[in-house]
C-alpha cells in the first residue's frame, strides 16, 4: 500500500476519494502495468533519484514496492503522491509538515480534521505570500513604467 491509499474499499457509506490535484497528470502506463524504475520516475517527475530515496527515508514515501532483486518499483499511485508532494513543496510547506501529513494519511480517515488543519494553515501562508508578491509586482510595474517614459 502506498501513502495515497486513503479511502476504504466499498463500504456502506463510501467517502469521497482523497484527490490530490485536478486533473491528475496522465500516467505513462495503465494501472496494472505501472511498475516504474527509479530512473523512469526521475524522467517523469523531474525529481532526482537522491530526492526519491530521501523521501522514502524520511517517511514521505514509506512503502515503495521492490522487485525480486530489490529494485524499487513505483506505481501510478506513487506518481500521483509525488505530484502532490511536489505541489506541497511549491507552497513552501515545511518538510516536517509534509511528513506529518503523510503520517496522518497512513493513519486513516479519522485524521481528516487534522489533515484539513495542516492544509488550511498552508493555504493561509500561500495567500499571504501571494499578497506580498502582488505588492512586489506593483513596485516593479511602477519602476518599469518610470523607465519607459521618455526623458
Tab-separated table of N, CA and C in Angstrom:
chain	number	residue	atom	x	y	z
A	1	UNK	N	0.852	-1.173	0.000
A	1	UNK	CA	0.000	0.000	0.000
A	1	UNK	C	0.895	1.232	0.000
A	2	UNK	N	0.524	2.229	-0.761
A	2	UNK	CA	1.252	3.483	-0.777
A	2	UNK	C	0.527	4.484	0.089
A	3	UNK	N	1.146	5.610	0.310
A	3	UNK	CA	0.574	6.639	1.166
A	3	UNK	C	-0.757	7.144	0.628
A	4	UNK	N	-0.940	7.123	-0.677
A	4	UNK	CA	-2.149	7.690	-1.273
A	4	UNK	C	-3.393	6.856	-1.024
A	5	UNK	N	-3.263	5.646	-0.566
A	5	UNK	CA	-4.425	4.800	-0.369
A	5	UNK	C	-5.162	5.275	0.869
A	6	UNK	N	-6.125	6.190	0.678
A	6	UNK	CA	-6.756	6.822	1.820
A	6	UNK	C	-8.219	6.470	1.974
A	7	UNK	N	-8.808	5.826	1.020
A	7	UNK	CA	-10.223	5.510	1.137
A	7	UNK	C	-10.403	4.014	1.277
A	8	UNK	N	-11.350	3.608	2.114
A	8	UNK	CA	-11.575	2.181	2.294
A	8	UNK	C	-12.220	1.578	1.062
A	9	UNK	N	-12.128	0.265	0.954
A	9	UNK	CA	-12.839	-0.422	-0.126
A	9	UNK	C	-14.322	-0.175	0.064
A	10	UNK	N	-15.103	-0.492	-0.921
A	10	UNK	CA	-16.535	-0.194	-0.900
A	10	UNK	C	-17.147	-0.496	0.466
A	11	UNK	N	-17.747	0.535	1.038
A	11	UNK	CA	-18.416	0.404	2.324
A	11	UNK	C	-19.831	0.923	2.186
A	12	UNK	N	-20.612	0.757	3.256
A	12	UNK	CA	-21.990	1.250	3.230
A	12	UNK	C	-22.036	2.736	2.924
A	13	UNK	N	-21.196	3.479	3.636
A	13	UNK	CA	-21.181	4.931	3.477
A	13	UNK	C	-19.836	5.334	2.898
A	14	UNK	N	-19.677	5.130	1.623
A	14	UNK	CA	-18.403	5.415	0.973
A	14	UNK	C	-18.080	6.897	1.090
A	15	UNK	N	-16.811	7.204	1.390
A	15	UNK	CA	-16.359	8.580	1.462
A	15	UNK	C	-15.710	8.941	0.151
A	16	UNK	N	-15.675	10.234	-0.196
A	16	UNK	CA	-15.043	10.627	-1.447
A	16	UNK	C	-13.547	10.339	-1.411
A	17	UNK	N	-12.984	10.081	-2.581
A	17	UNK	CA	-11.554	9.794	-2.688
A	17	UNK	C	-10.750	11.026	-2.322
A	18	UNK	N	-9.567	10.806	-1.796
A	18	UNK	CA	-8.648	11.889	-1.464
A	18	UNK	C	-7.942	12.288	-2.746
A	19	UNK	N	-8.486	13.255	-3.438
A	19	UNK	CA	-7.956	13.682	-4.729
A	19	UNK	C	-6.884	14.728	-4.488
A	20	UNK	N	-5.704	14.479	-5.006
A	20	UNK	CA	-4.571	15.363	-4.750
A	20	UNK	C	-4.569	16.592	-5.635
A	21	UNK	N	-4.784	16.422	-6.866
A	21	UNK	CA	-4.754	17.548	-7.772
A	21	UNK	C	-5.723	17.265	-8.901
A	22	UNK	N	-6.264	18.314	-9.441
A	22	UNK	CA	-7.240	18.124	-10.502
A	22	UNK	C	-6.818	18.933	-11.706
A	23	UNK	N	-6.846	18.404	-12.877
A	23	UNK	CA	-6.934	16.978	-13.159
A	23	UNK	C	-5.572	16.336	-12.946
A	24	UNK	N	-5.530	15.054	-12.606
A	24	UNK	CA	-4.241	14.393	-12.415
A	24	UNK	C	-3.501	14.262	-13.738
A	25	UNK	N	-2.182	14.240	-13.637
A	25	UNK	CA	-1.386	14.042	-14.849
A	25	UNK	C	-1.664	12.663	-15.409
A	26	UNK	N	-1.579	12.578	-16.692
A	26	UNK	CA	-1.781	11.288	-17.344
A	26	UNK	C	-0.590	10.390	-17.051
A	27	UNK	N	-0.865	9.164	-16.706
A	27	UNK	CA	0.201	8.227	-16.387
A	27	UNK	C	0.801	7.652	-17.664
A	28	UNK	N	2.100	7.372	-17.631
A	28	UNK	CA	2.741	6.784	-18.815
A	28	UNK	C	2.225	5.380	-19.134
A	29	UNK	N	1.783	4.654	-18.112
A	29	UNK	CA	1.300	3.289	-18.321
A	29	UNK	C	-0.039	3.103	-17.610
A	30	UNK	N	-0.870	2.207	-18.128
A	30	UNK	CA	-2.156	1.956	-17.461
A	30	UNK	C	-1.949	1.207	-16.145
A	31	UNK	N	-2.924	1.343	-15.237
A	31	UNK	CA	-2.876	0.595	-13.986
A	31	UNK	C	-2.733	-0.885	-14.308
A	32	UNK	N	-1.992	-1.577	-13.486
A	32	UNK	CA	-1.738	-2.992	-13.713
A	32	UNK	C	-0.438	-3.229	-14.463
A	33	UNK	N	-0.022	-2.237	-15.239
A	33	UNK	CA	1.252	-2.316	-15.955
A	33	UNK	C	2.171	-1.195	-15.483
A	34	UNK	N	1.896	-0.678	-14.302
A	34	UNK	CA	2.561	0.518	-13.794
A	34	UNK	C	3.642	0.167	-12.771
A	35	UNK	N	4.701	-0.410	-13.241
A	35	UNK	CA	5.854	-0.695	-12.399
A	35	UNK	C	7.042	0.058	-12.983
A	36	UNK	N	7.333	1.221	-12.385
A	36	UNK	CA	8.365	2.102	-12.899
A	36	UNK	C	9.649	1.959	-12.087
A	37	UNK	N	10.775	2.004	-12.763
A	37	UNK	CA	12.059	2.028	-12.078
A	37	UNK	C	12.301	3.443	-11.557
A	38	UNK	N	13.274	3.577	-10.709
A	38	UNK	CA	13.581	4.895	-10.165
A	38	UNK	C	14.005	5.856	-11.280
A	39	UNK	N	14.731	5.356	-12.289
A	39	UNK	CA	15.148	6.236	-13.389
A	39	UNK	C	13.952	6.690	-14.226
A	40	UNK	N	12.954	5.839	-14.382
A	40	UNK	CA	11.743	6.240	-15.107
A	40	UNK	C	10.972	7.296	-14.312
A	41	UNK	N	10.922	7.148	-13.004
A	41	UNK	CA	10.234	8.133	-12.169
A	41	UNK	C	10.978	9.457	-12.205
A	42	UNK	N	12.302	9.402	-12.199
A	42	UNK	CA	13.110	10.614	-12.324
A	42	UNK	C	12.752	11.342	-13.617
A	43	UNK	N	12.692	10.604	-14.717
A	43	UNK	CA	12.384	11.209	-16.020
A	43	UNK	C	10.969	11.776	-16.044
A	44	UNK	N	10.035	11.100	-15.420
A	44	UNK	CA	8.636	11.528	-15.464
A	44	UNK	C	8.357	12.700	-14.531
A	45	UNK	N	8.971	12.699	-13.338
A	45	UNK	CA	8.645	13.718	-12.333
A	45	UNK	C	9.588	14.903	-12.319
A	46	UNK	N	10.813	14.705	-12.796
A	46	UNK	CA	11.801	15.772	-12.694
A	46	UNK	C	12.523	15.783	-11.351
A	47	UNK	N	12.127	14.905	-10.436
A	47	UNK	CA	12.828	14.775	-9.161
A	47	UNK	C	14.099	13.968	-9.387
A	48	UNK	N	15.048	14.097	-8.497
A	48	UNK	CA	16.273	13.314	-8.623
A	48	UNK	C	16.108	11.975	-7.897
A	49	UNK	N	16.944	11.016	-8.260
A	49	UNK	CA	16.930	9.721	-7.570
A	49	UNK	C	17.269	9.923	-6.101
A	50	UNK	N	18.182	10.833	-5.816
A	50	UNK	CA	18.541	11.138	-4.428
A	50	UNK	C	17.313	11.626	-3.657
A	51	UNK	N	16.541	12.509	-4.264
A	51	UNK	CA	15.336	13.033	-3.614
A	51	UNK	C	14.327	11.924	-3.366
A	52	UNK	N	14.134	11.042	-4.340
A	52	UNK	CA	13.190	9.930	-4.168
A	52	UNK	C	13.616	9.019	-3.023
A	53	UNK	N	14.895	8.718	-2.952
A	53	UNK	CA	15.394	7.873	-1.856
A	53	UNK	C	15.243	8.587	-0.515
A	54	UNK	N	15.500	9.898	-0.513
A	54	UNK	CA	15.360	10.689	0.708
A	54	UNK	C	13.907	10.713	1.164
A	55	UNK	N	12.971	10.918	0.231
A	55	UNK	CA	11.543	10.894	0.572
A	55	UNK	C	11.184	9.562	1.243
A	56	UNK	N	11.736	8.485	0.731
A	56	UNK	CA	11.462	7.170	1.309
A	56	UNK	C	12.059	7.079	2.720
A	57	UNK	N	13.271	7.582	2.880
A	57	UNK	CA	13.955	7.520	4.174
A	57	UNK	C	13.232	8.327	5.253
A	58	UNK	N	12.690	9.504	4.909
A	58	UNK	CA	12.063	10.368	5.914
A	58	UNK	C	10.584	10.072	6.128
A	59	UNK	N	10.011	9.178	5.339
A	59	UNK	CA	8.630	8.795	5.542
A	59	UNK	C	7.615	9.430	4.609
A	60	UNK	N	8.079	10.166	3.602
A	60	UNK	CA	7.138	10.713	2.613
A	60	UNK	C	6.706	9.649	1.611
A	61	UNK	N	7.537	8.671	1.403
A	61	UNK	CA	7.234	7.518	0.544
A	61	UNK	C	7.560	6.281	1.369
A	62	UNK	N	6.724	5.949	2.350
A	62	UNK	CA	7.105	4.923	3.310
A	62	UNK	C	7.147	3.501	2.773
A	63	UNK	N	6.431	3.226	1.727
A	63	UNK	CA	6.437	1.865	1.210
A	63	UNK	C	6.448	1.889	-0.302
A	64	UNK	N	7.625	1.637	-0.840
A	64	UNK	CA	7.757	1.512	-2.286
A	64	UNK	C	8.014	0.037	-2.551
A	65	UNK	N	7.200	-0.535	-3.426
A	65	UNK	CA	7.378	-1.953	-3.751
A	65	UNK	C	8.770	-2.193	-4.309
A	66	UNK	N	9.225	-3.430	-4.167
A	66	UNK	CA	10.537	-3.816	-4.678
A	66	UNK	C	10.384	-5.029	-5.583
A	67	UNK	N	11.258	-5.107	-6.567
A	67	UNK	CA	11.287	-6.285	-7.436
A	67	UNK	C	11.957	-7.421	-6.669
A	68	UNK	N	11.982	-8.596	-7.274
A	68	UNK	CA	12.621	-9.743	-6.627
A	68	UNK	C	14.117	-9.518	-6.416
A	69	UNK	N	14.701	-8.570	-7.162
A	69	UNK	CA	16.120	-8.253	-6.993
A	69	UNK	C	16.336	-7.060	-6.063
A	70	UNK	N	15.249	-6.526	-5.512
A	70	UNK	CA	15.377	-5.424	-4.561
A	70	UNK	C	15.291	-4.036	-5.164
A	71	UNK	N	15.070	-3.946	-6.488
A	71	UNK	CA	14.949	-2.631	-7.122
A	71	UNK	C	13.584	-2.033	-6.810
A	72	UNK	N	13.578	-0.721	-6.591
A	72	UNK	CA	12.321	-0.030	-6.335
A	72	UNK	C	11.426	-0.112	-7.568
A	73	UNK	N	10.131	-0.298	-7.324
A	73	UNK	CA	9.134	-0.318	-8.389
A	73	UNK	C	7.987	0.593	-7.965
A	74	UNK	N	7.876	1.704	-8.654
A	74	UNK	CA	6.855	2.702	-8.335
A	74	UNK	C	5.597	2.430	-9.158
A	75	UNK	N	4.460	2.837	-8.615
A	75	UNK	CA	3.168	2.648	-9.281
A	75	UNK	C	2.596	4.007	-9.695
A	76	UNK	N	1.499	3.973	-10.439
A	76	UNK	CA	0.802	5.210	-10.791
A	76	UNK	C	0.363	5.954	-9.539
A	77	UNK	N	-0.043	5.212	-8.548
A	77	UNK	CA	-0.465	5.808	-7.274
A	77	UNK	C	0.713	6.562	-6.628
A	78	UNK	N	1.904	5.983	-6.723
A	78	UNK	CA	3.106	6.653	-6.217
A	78	UNK	C	3.376	7.936	-7.004
A	79	UNK	N	3.189	7.881	-8.324
A	79	UNK	CA	3.379	9.088	-9.143
A	79	UNK	C	2.401	10.180	-8.734
A	80	UNK	N	1.158	9.801	-8.461
A	80	UNK	CA	0.157	10.776	-8.002
A	80	UNK	C	0.594	11.409	-6.678
A	81	UNK	N	1.075	10.572	-5.763
A	81	UNK	CA	1.525	11.079	-4.464
A	81	UNK	C	2.709	12.030	-4.651
A	82	UNK	N	3.661	11.668	-5.507
A	82	UNK	CA	4.819	12.525	-5.750
A	82	UNK	C	4.401	13.856	-6.371
A	83	UNK	N	3.398	13.830	-7.230
A	83	UNK	CA	2.875	15.059	-7.820
A	83	UNK	C	2.306	15.959	-6.721
A	84	UNK	N	1.575	15.358	-5.782
A	84	UNK	CA	1.002	16.119	-4.673
A	84	UNK	C	2.095	16.670	-3.765
A	85	UNK	N	3.083	15.860	-3.435
A	85	UNK	CA	4.180	16.301	-2.579
A	85	UNK	C	4.932	17.456	-3.243
A	86	UNK	N	5.115	17.372	-4.550
A	86	UNK	CA	5.778	18.448	-5.288
A	86	UNK	C	4.982	19.744	-5.177
A	87	UNK	N	3.663	19.647	-5.251
A	87	UNK	CA	2.822	20.836	-5.092
A	87	UNK	C	2.924	21.386	-3.669
A	88	UNK	N	2.967	20.502	-2.684
A	88	UNK	CA	3.133	20.959	-1.297
A	88	UNK	C	4.461	21.687	-1.126
A	89	UNK	N	5.512	21.176	-1.754
A	89	UNK	CA	6.813	21.850	-1.671
A	89	UNK	C	6.738	23.238	-2.291
A	90	UNK	N	6.013	23.365	-3.402
A	90	UNK	CA	5.869	24.674	-4.047
A	90	UNK	C	5.137	25.669	-3.152
A	91	UNK	N	4.291	25.184	-2.262
A	91	UNK	CA	3.583	26.083	-1.346
A	91	UNK	C	4.504	26.619	-0.267
A	92	UNK	N	5.656	25.989	-0.103
A	92	UNK	CA	6.553	26.376	0.968
A	92	UNK	C	6.295	25.608	2.254
A	93	UNK	N	5.423	24.599	2.200
A	93	UNK	CA	5.150	23.798	3.389
A	93	UNK	C	6.447	23.160	3.876
A	94	UNK	N	6.745	23.286	5.160
A	94	UNK	CA	7.959	22.641	5.684
A	94	UNK	C	7.908	21.125	5.496
A	95	UNK	N	9.068	20.529	5.273
A	95	UNK	CA	9.146	19.085	5.055
A	95	UNK	C	8.561	18.339	6.257
A	96	UNK	N	8.801	18.841	7.461
A	96	UNK	CA	8.262	18.185	8.660
A	96	UNK	C	6.732	18.130	8.599
A	97	UNK	N	6.099	19.181	8.091
A	97	UNK	CA	4.639	19.179	7.955
A	97	UNK	C	4.186	18.209	6.872
A	98	UNK	N	4.975	18.100	5.796
A	98	UNK	CA	4.628	17.137	4.749
A	98	UNK	C	4.720	15.714	5.286
A	99	UNK	N	5.746	15.438	6.082
A	99	UNK	CA	5.887	14.114	6.681
A	99	UNK	C	4.724	13.864	7.640
A	100	UNK	N	4.364	14.865	8.421
A	100	UNK	CA	3.224	14.731	9.337
A	100	UNK	C	1.949	14.431	8.549
A	101	UNK	N	1.742	15.136	7.446
A	101	UNK	CA	0.567	14.896	6.609
A	101	UNK	C	0.567	13.446	6.112
A	102	UNK	N	1.719	12.969	5.647
A	102	UNK	CA	1.820	11.584	5.161
A	102	UNK	C	1.499	10.597	6.279
A	103	UNK	N	1.974	10.882	7.483
A	103	UNK	CA	1.666	10.005	8.618
A	103	UNK	C	0.160	9.982	8.887
A	104	UNK	N	-0.467	11.156	8.811
A	104	UNK	CA	-1.911	11.235	9.039
A	104	UNK	C	-2.681	10.453	7.986
A	105	UNK	N	-2.236	10.527	6.739
A	105	UNK	CA	-2.888	9.766	5.666
A	105	UNK	C	-2.822	8.283	5.977
A	106	UNK	N	-1.653	7.828	6.406
A	106	UNK	CA	-1.483	6.407	6.727
A	106	UNK	C	-2.350	5.976	7.908
A	107	UNK	N	-2.631	6.892	8.813
A	107	UNK	CA	-3.423	6.550	9.992
A	107	UNK	C	-4.905	6.348	9.666
A	108	UNK	N	-5.369	6.883	8.549
A	108	UNK	CA	-6.740	6.623	8.133
A	108	UNK	C	-7.653	7.832	8.146
A	109	UNK	N	-8.907	7.556	7.810
A	109	UNK	CA	-9.904	8.612	7.631
A	109	UNK	C	-10.199	9.412	8.885
A	110	UNK	N	-9.962	8.844	10.048
A	110	UNK	CA	-10.266	9.580	11.277
A	110	UNK	C	-9.348	10.791	11.467
A	111	UNK	N	-8.343	10.958	10.595
A	111	UNK	CA	-7.422	12.095	10.689
A	111	UNK	C	-7.784	13.224	9.721
A	112	UNK	N	-8.941	13.133	9.078
A	112	UNK	CA	-9.331	14.164	8.103
A	112	UNK	C	-9.255	15.566	8.700
A	113	UNK	N	-9.743	15.767	9.921
A	113	UNK	CA	-9.766	17.107	10.522
A	113	UNK	C	-8.352	17.658	10.688
A	114	UNK	N	-7.442	16.831	11.151
A	114	UNK	CA	-6.070	17.299	11.342
A	114	UNK	C	-5.385	17.567	10.003
A	115	UNK	N	-5.655	16.729	9.007
A	115	UNK	CA	-5.093	16.968	7.666
A	115	UNK	C	-5.610	18.289	7.117
A	116	UNK	N	-6.902	18.505	7.305
A	116	UNK	CA	-7.501	19.749	6.815
A	116	UNK	C	-6.855	20.958	7.487
A	117	UNK	N	-6.613	20.873	8.797
A	117	UNK	CA	-5.971	21.980	9.511
A	117	UNK	C	-4.588	22.277	8.934
A	118	UNK	N	-3.822	21.226	8.677
A	118	UNK	CA	-2.495	21.414	8.090
A	118	UNK	C	-2.587	22.119	6.733
A	119	UNK	N	-3.517	21.656	5.908
A	119	UNK	CA	-3.665	22.245	4.571
A	119	UNK	C	-4.206	23.673	4.645
A	120	UNK	N	-5.123	23.936	5.567
A	120	UNK	CA	-5.658	25.296	5.712
A	120	UNK	C	-4.573	26.255	6.183
A	121	UNK	N	-3.723	25.812	7.089
A	121	UNK	CA	-2.611	26.642	7.550
A	121	UNK	C	-1.674	26.964	6.390
A	122	UNK	N	-1.378	25.963	5.582
A	122	UNK	CA	-0.517	26.168	4.414
A	122	UNK	C	-1.189	27.112	3.428
A	123	UNK	N	-2.492	26.961	3.260
A	123	UNK	CA	-3.227	27.842	2.346
A	123	UNK	C	-3.137	29.295	2.802
A	124	UNK	N	-3.272	29.537	4.103
A	124	UNK	CA	-3.150	30.908	4.626
A	124	UNK	C	-1.762	31.466	4.320
A	125	UNK	N	-0.727	30.636	4.507
A	125	UNK	CA	0.638	31.068	4.202
A	125	UNK	C	0.791	31.410	2.723
A	126	UNK	N	0.205	30.585	1.860
A	126	UNK	CA	0.294	30.826	0.410
A	126	UNK	C	-0.422	32.129	0.049
A	127	UNK	N	-1.601	32.366	0.609
A	127	UNK	CA	-2.328	33.608	0.325
A	127	UNK	C	-1.536	34.824	0.787
A	128	UNK	N	-0.868	34.713	1.909
A	128	UNK	CA	-0.034	35.801	2.399
A	128	UNK	C	1.124	36.066	1.437
A	129	UNK	N	1.752	34.992	0.964
A	129	UNK	CA	2.851	35.142	0.008
A	129	UNK	C	2.360	35.741	-1.310
A	130	UNK	N	1.167	35.339	-1.744
A	130	UNK	CA	0.600	35.897	-2.975
A	130	UNK	C	0.388	37.395	-2.816
A	131	UNK	N	-0.129	37.815	-1.662
A	131	UNK	CA	-0.346	39.251	-1.424
A	131	UNK	C	0.988	39.998	-1.465
A	132	UNK	N	2.019	39.431	-0.838
A	132	UNK	CA	3.348	40.051	-0.882
A	132	UNK	C	3.858	40.154	-2.310
A	133	UNK	N	3.652	39.095	-3.087
A	133	UNK	CA	4.102	39.108	-4.478
A	133	UNK	C	3.327	40.127	-5.308
A	134	UNK	N	2.036	40.296	-5.041
A	134	UNK	CA	1.245	41.314	-5.758
A	134	UNK	C	1.783	42.704	-5.447
A	135	UNK	N	2.115	42.958	-4.179
A	135	UNK	CA	2.705	44.249	-3.813
A	135	UNK	C	4.029	44.454	-4.541
A	136	UNK	N	4.848	43.421	-4.560
A	136	UNK	CA	6.145	43.490	-5.234
A	136	UNK	C	5.959	43.723	-6.728
A	137	UNK	N	4.977	43.064	-7.314
A	137	UNK	CA	4.687	43.261	-8.733
A	137	UNK	C	4.277	44.708	-9.006
A	138	UNK	N	3.501	45.280	-8.117
A	138	UNK	CA	3.111	46.686	-8.268
A	138	UNK	C	4.316	47.611	-8.267
A	139	UNK	N	5.276	47.353	-7.389
A	139	UNK	CA	6.502	48.157	-7.343
A	139	UNK	C	7.269	47.997	-8.649
A	140	UNK	N	7.397	46.773	-9.119
A	140	UNK	CA	8.104	46.542	-10.382
A	140	UNK	C	7.414	47.247	-11.544
A	141	UNK	N	6.085	47.162	-11.586
A	141	UNK	CA	5.338	47.816	-12.666
A	141	UNK	C	5.575	49.327	-12.656
A	142	UNK	N	5.597	49.931	-11.471
A	142	UNK	CA	5.847	51.377	-11.378
A	142	UNK	C	7.241	51.715	-11.886
A	143	UNK	N	8.228	50.905	-11.509
A	143	UNK	CA	9.597	51.159	-11.960
A	143	UNK	C	9.706	50.978	-13.470
A	144	UNK	N	9.104	49.934	-13.976
A	144	UNK	CA	9.124	49.684	-15.426
A	144	UNK	C	8.461	50.857	-16.161
A	145	UNK	N	7.349	51.326	-15.655
A	145	UNK	CA	6.658	52.448	-16.254
A	145	UNK	C	7.521	53.712	-16.206
A	146	UNK	N	8.168	53.901	-15.079
A	146	UNK	CA	9.051	55.076	-14.912
A	146	UNK	C	10.172	55.043	-15.947
A	147	UNK	N	10.803	53.882	-16.103
A	147	UNK	CA	11.906	53.783	-17.050
A	147	UNK	C	11.432	53.767	-18.493
A	148	UNK	N	10.177	53.521	-18.715
A	148	UNK	CA	9.624	53.522	-20.071
A	148	UNK	C	9.275	54.917	-20.564
A	149	UNK	N	9.191	55.886	-19.655
A	149	UNK	CA	8.871	57.270	-20.054
A	149	UNK	C	10.071	57.901	-20.732
A	150	UNK	N	9.768	58.714	-21.713
A	150	UNK	CA	10.856	59.393	-22.415
A	150	UNK	C	11.425	60.481	-21.515
A	151	UNK	N	12.695	60.611	-21.462
A	151	UNK	CA	13.385	61.597	-20.616
A	151	UNK	C	14.055	62.632	-21.465
